[in-house]
Amino acid sequence: MNAHAPIPALDPGCAVDIRQERGQRAVFCGLTGIVWLHRKIQDAFFLVVGSRTCAHLIQSAAGVMIFAEPRFATAIIDERDLAGLADMNEELDRVTRRLIERRPDIRLLFLVGSCPSEVIKLDLSRAAQRLSQSFHPDVRVLSYSGSGIETTFTQGEDACLAALVPEMPREATDAAASLLVVGALADVVEDQFSRLFAELGIETVRFLPARRAGDMPAVGPNTRILLAQPFLADTARALEARGATRLPAPFPLGAEGTTAWLKAAADAFGIAPDHFDAVTAPGRARASRALDPYRAMLRDKRVFFFPDSQLEIPLARFLSREMGAALIEVGTPYLHRGHLAPELALLPPGTQVVEGQSLDAQMDRARAARPDLTVCGLGLANPFEAEGLATKWSIELLFTPIQGYDQAGDLAELFARPLNRRTRLEV
Amino acid sequence: MQLTLWTYEGPPHIGAMRIATAMRGLHYVLHAPQGDTYADLLFTMIERRDTRPPVTYTTFQARDLGSDTAEIFKTAVADAYERFRPQAMIVGASCTAELIQDDPGGLAKALALPIPVIPLELPAYQKKENWGASETFYRLVRALAGSTAEVTPREGRRPLCNILGPTALGFRHRDDLVEIEKLLAALGIDVNVIAPSGASPADLGRLGAADFNVVLYPEVARAAAQHLLKTFGQPMVETVPIGVQATIRFVEEVAKLAGVDPAPVLAGAPSRLPWYSRSVDSTYLTGKRVFIFGDATHALAAARVAATELGFKVVGLGTYTREFAREVRAEAALHGIEATITDDYLDVEAAIQGCQAELVLGTQMERHIAKRLGIPCAVISSPIHVQDFPARHSPQMGFEGANVLFDTWVHPLMMGLEEHLLGMFREDVEFHDGVAPSHLGGGERAPQPEPIRIEPTPVAETPSTPAFVWDPSAEKELKKIPFFVRGKARANTERFARERNLAVVTVETLYDAKSHFGR
Ligand code: SF4
Ligand code: SF4
């Protein structure tokens, strides 16, 4: 699942220094994606098939949300299952049936694989087919893996969306070209982009995932896909297998990223440059105004990114080009060289990009460099703060609307806030 | 397979982490897949620790499976030793590593490190967090405490004891310890070793020098203390000093073992709880129906305090700690009820609904159940969230702990005057049934949705199987009863009607039932 796409021929002019590192990794597993995906797809339920560890992870990550009508749960494998005393497929059917009976509002059920279920080779895709048949037509049952051995954090979303691709209706071969925006976005961001595409004159624009299971968009050879997130390798491949064409673009973070992202779509749909400029001008002006106050705070600040979500490279590009920050090291759990090529090309020459992680060695490098701002997970943030390093916890970047013109200021503020706070506190 | 929306305890390796993180100079190498490092957050965020837990994870991935996971483990142990130079190590597997069967103990032993390396067998598909903590502590003590002790003769020195039980991520362990040390100091008793909290492996080697052991949290430390009793003949005090009477008993037992006089420590009014509870303002607390759930230690203590020190009526008592089910059942029997022994939160929700509690004392989870049902609630036990690791001193144990209990448990209740006026005037626009106590901000009470029942659970009295109808005027009269006892009144009335085969519940029936059952 983590297999990388074939590495595209390296641009000889590429001045980015890409290195790989292996060792201890301090990252989330893909199960964590459930925390935001279940809010996005409103009639879907996520049933993890795993251990008590998996259940504990989800409740730790979802915090207090678990009680606001939870749409996720764990079927905990126990010793009877492992000893073969209980037929695991029958057990799974029993648990699922009870869940569906109690939650008749569910239209889409994901069986989510974990490390334990993968290691014992429980065939969840067959189970999903079997259950889909028995619940037909009320509930569709799909499966994907969010296990730590196969997926890192946001790759859980990739695996989930890839599982949805075969469910998407087929777009007629003679349909007019349509645009498909891929990646779960905050509803407010999705609405902003819808308006912009409409003003640009792109007629058919759809989003994956849709907000409801029954509304998944159509796909076909005339579909142009624009990735809104950098971690969608498998989803893009599955969409391409259905004939869609990916539009290479940087990701819509910051004013520059948003403009380039929109421009990729505009060019593919033959929108006149003048019109593009006219439509995007107000957004660009607003973003620039919103970013101004933070530029002074972030200029020349030395930033160190620990790997977490694959958003690191676009974020580093935004901080360096639009905010004037200096990049010490940009860690990423995986680097999809094809999807990230437009981003890498925008990074300053000599940027240290590290794919993978050896935790202690990386912490040593950060300590030696003494960054002004360290972007890292919550397991490292307080320990670094106690050592006198300012940190920005990275998970927030997944739970906050940060894409598009009107969120550019908010994005910069997320990085400026810890620095601002340090200047305020006198204790 | 068990369908789980929420788990009261983590897997057993989390318990082992709580021991390792509590101690100094001990390192834990955990064979686990990439992703299981989420557990670090429990310590760095919920407990707000300022260092990483002393845990190295192998974080193997799919591409490592089948080939060299054992090699990865050995490298991790060797590297962790080089980097951290601990006095001792524990090694073990998480749930996934347990399935691939790499034998962490054997692999670590093959490295022949110059320190004790203690293998942990924590069956993740069978046992849970507290068991993991207890087992880890026991293994450490067994491996490091030795078998002979150098105890100096008792003549001419102060008595010496160990304090066993406080861990990382423990509910109020930090402040409980302060209170217990204060009590012991006042009794003239010296503390030899506190463990696991703050202890090093070398400290565990000195455990045998104490005259006796104080076990603060039996879930964690009973097994280790029993080992010390067997090995060194050290007696233990297992009375958990939560509540005034329990603290007095604790002081007396400790004093007896130490051969000192408890009277000076018990003299005067060491806790304010007794006076606060006797003062007339507390009269309205009499007979308040309370449901109690948590780990066994805290649930048992809370039941005693609630019934005998605050004058509540315990209408529900339970625990998710199956290892202590017997004790909890016995305590429940004293209150004339049956204990709820379960780790399924839907069972707990059903039990709370079934007993018409006016106050819930529970964990973070009961807090949310109580919110859904619109019942006041206070937290008495793990699992807990970040707000229950407060900055201020907030013990549960000792005389100061009793003060904290009084304030914490009474706070969510309606104040007496407010309760009276609500009973008299029901149509006030500001103070009416639907709002929370005014000192809590007075927001609207959450509506009471039907809980999602995964497993149909038999509820003691099912109020909704009437062979009778409610007369509209009786229904209206029922609304005049304050909301916190209305559920009980409805259930009693319906039971009364059922038992007498009445076809219609009238205003008369309501008051007949009232006089029949009393409050
Ligand atoms: S973008 Fe990628 S491929 Fe192109 S030059 Fe930079 S690193 Fe090389
Ligand atoms: S899926 Fe794997 S990494 Fe994630 S919680 Fe479960 S066991 Fe741990």
GROMACS .gro file of C-alpha atoms and ligand atoms in nm, chain A residues 29 31 51 53-54 57 114-116 146-149, chain B residues 33-36 38 95-96, ligand 2:
model
   28
   29CYS     CA    1  -0.152   0.512   1.206
   31LEU     CA    2  -0.701   0.475   1.179
   51SER     CA    3  -0.751  -0.480   1.925
   53THR     CA    4  -0.507  -0.074   2.137
   54CYS     CA    5  -0.695   0.040   1.828
   57LEU     CA    6  -0.613   0.506   2.002
  114SER     CA    7  -0.585  -0.266   1.161
  115CYS     CA    8  -0.244  -0.419   1.230
  116PRO     CA    9  -0.390  -0.719   1.414
  146GLY     CA   10  -0.591   0.199   0.838
  147SER     CA   11  -0.325  -0.018   0.997
  148GLY     CA   12  -0.003   0.131   1.125
  149ILE     CA   13   0.205  -0.124   0.940
  460PRO     CA   14   0.387  -0.142   1.488
  461GLN     CA   15   0.430   0.208   1.352
  462GLY     CA   16   0.145   0.408   1.502
  463ASP     CA   17   0.141   0.274   1.857
  465TYR     CA   18   0.009   0.749   2.008
  522CYS     CA   19  -0.099  -0.660   2.069
  523THR     CA   20   0.028  -0.680   1.711
  948SF4     S1   21  -0.397  -0.008   1.369
  948SF4    FE1   22  -0.199  -0.076   1.441
  948SF4     S2   23  -0.092   0.111   1.493
  948SF4    FE2   24  -0.306   0.162   1.477
  948SF4     S3   25  -0.378   0.142   1.687
  948SF4    FE3   26  -0.420  -0.052   1.587
  948SF4     S4   27  -0.242  -0.173   1.636
  948SF4    FE4   28  -0.185   0.035   1.677
   0.00000   0.00000   0.00000
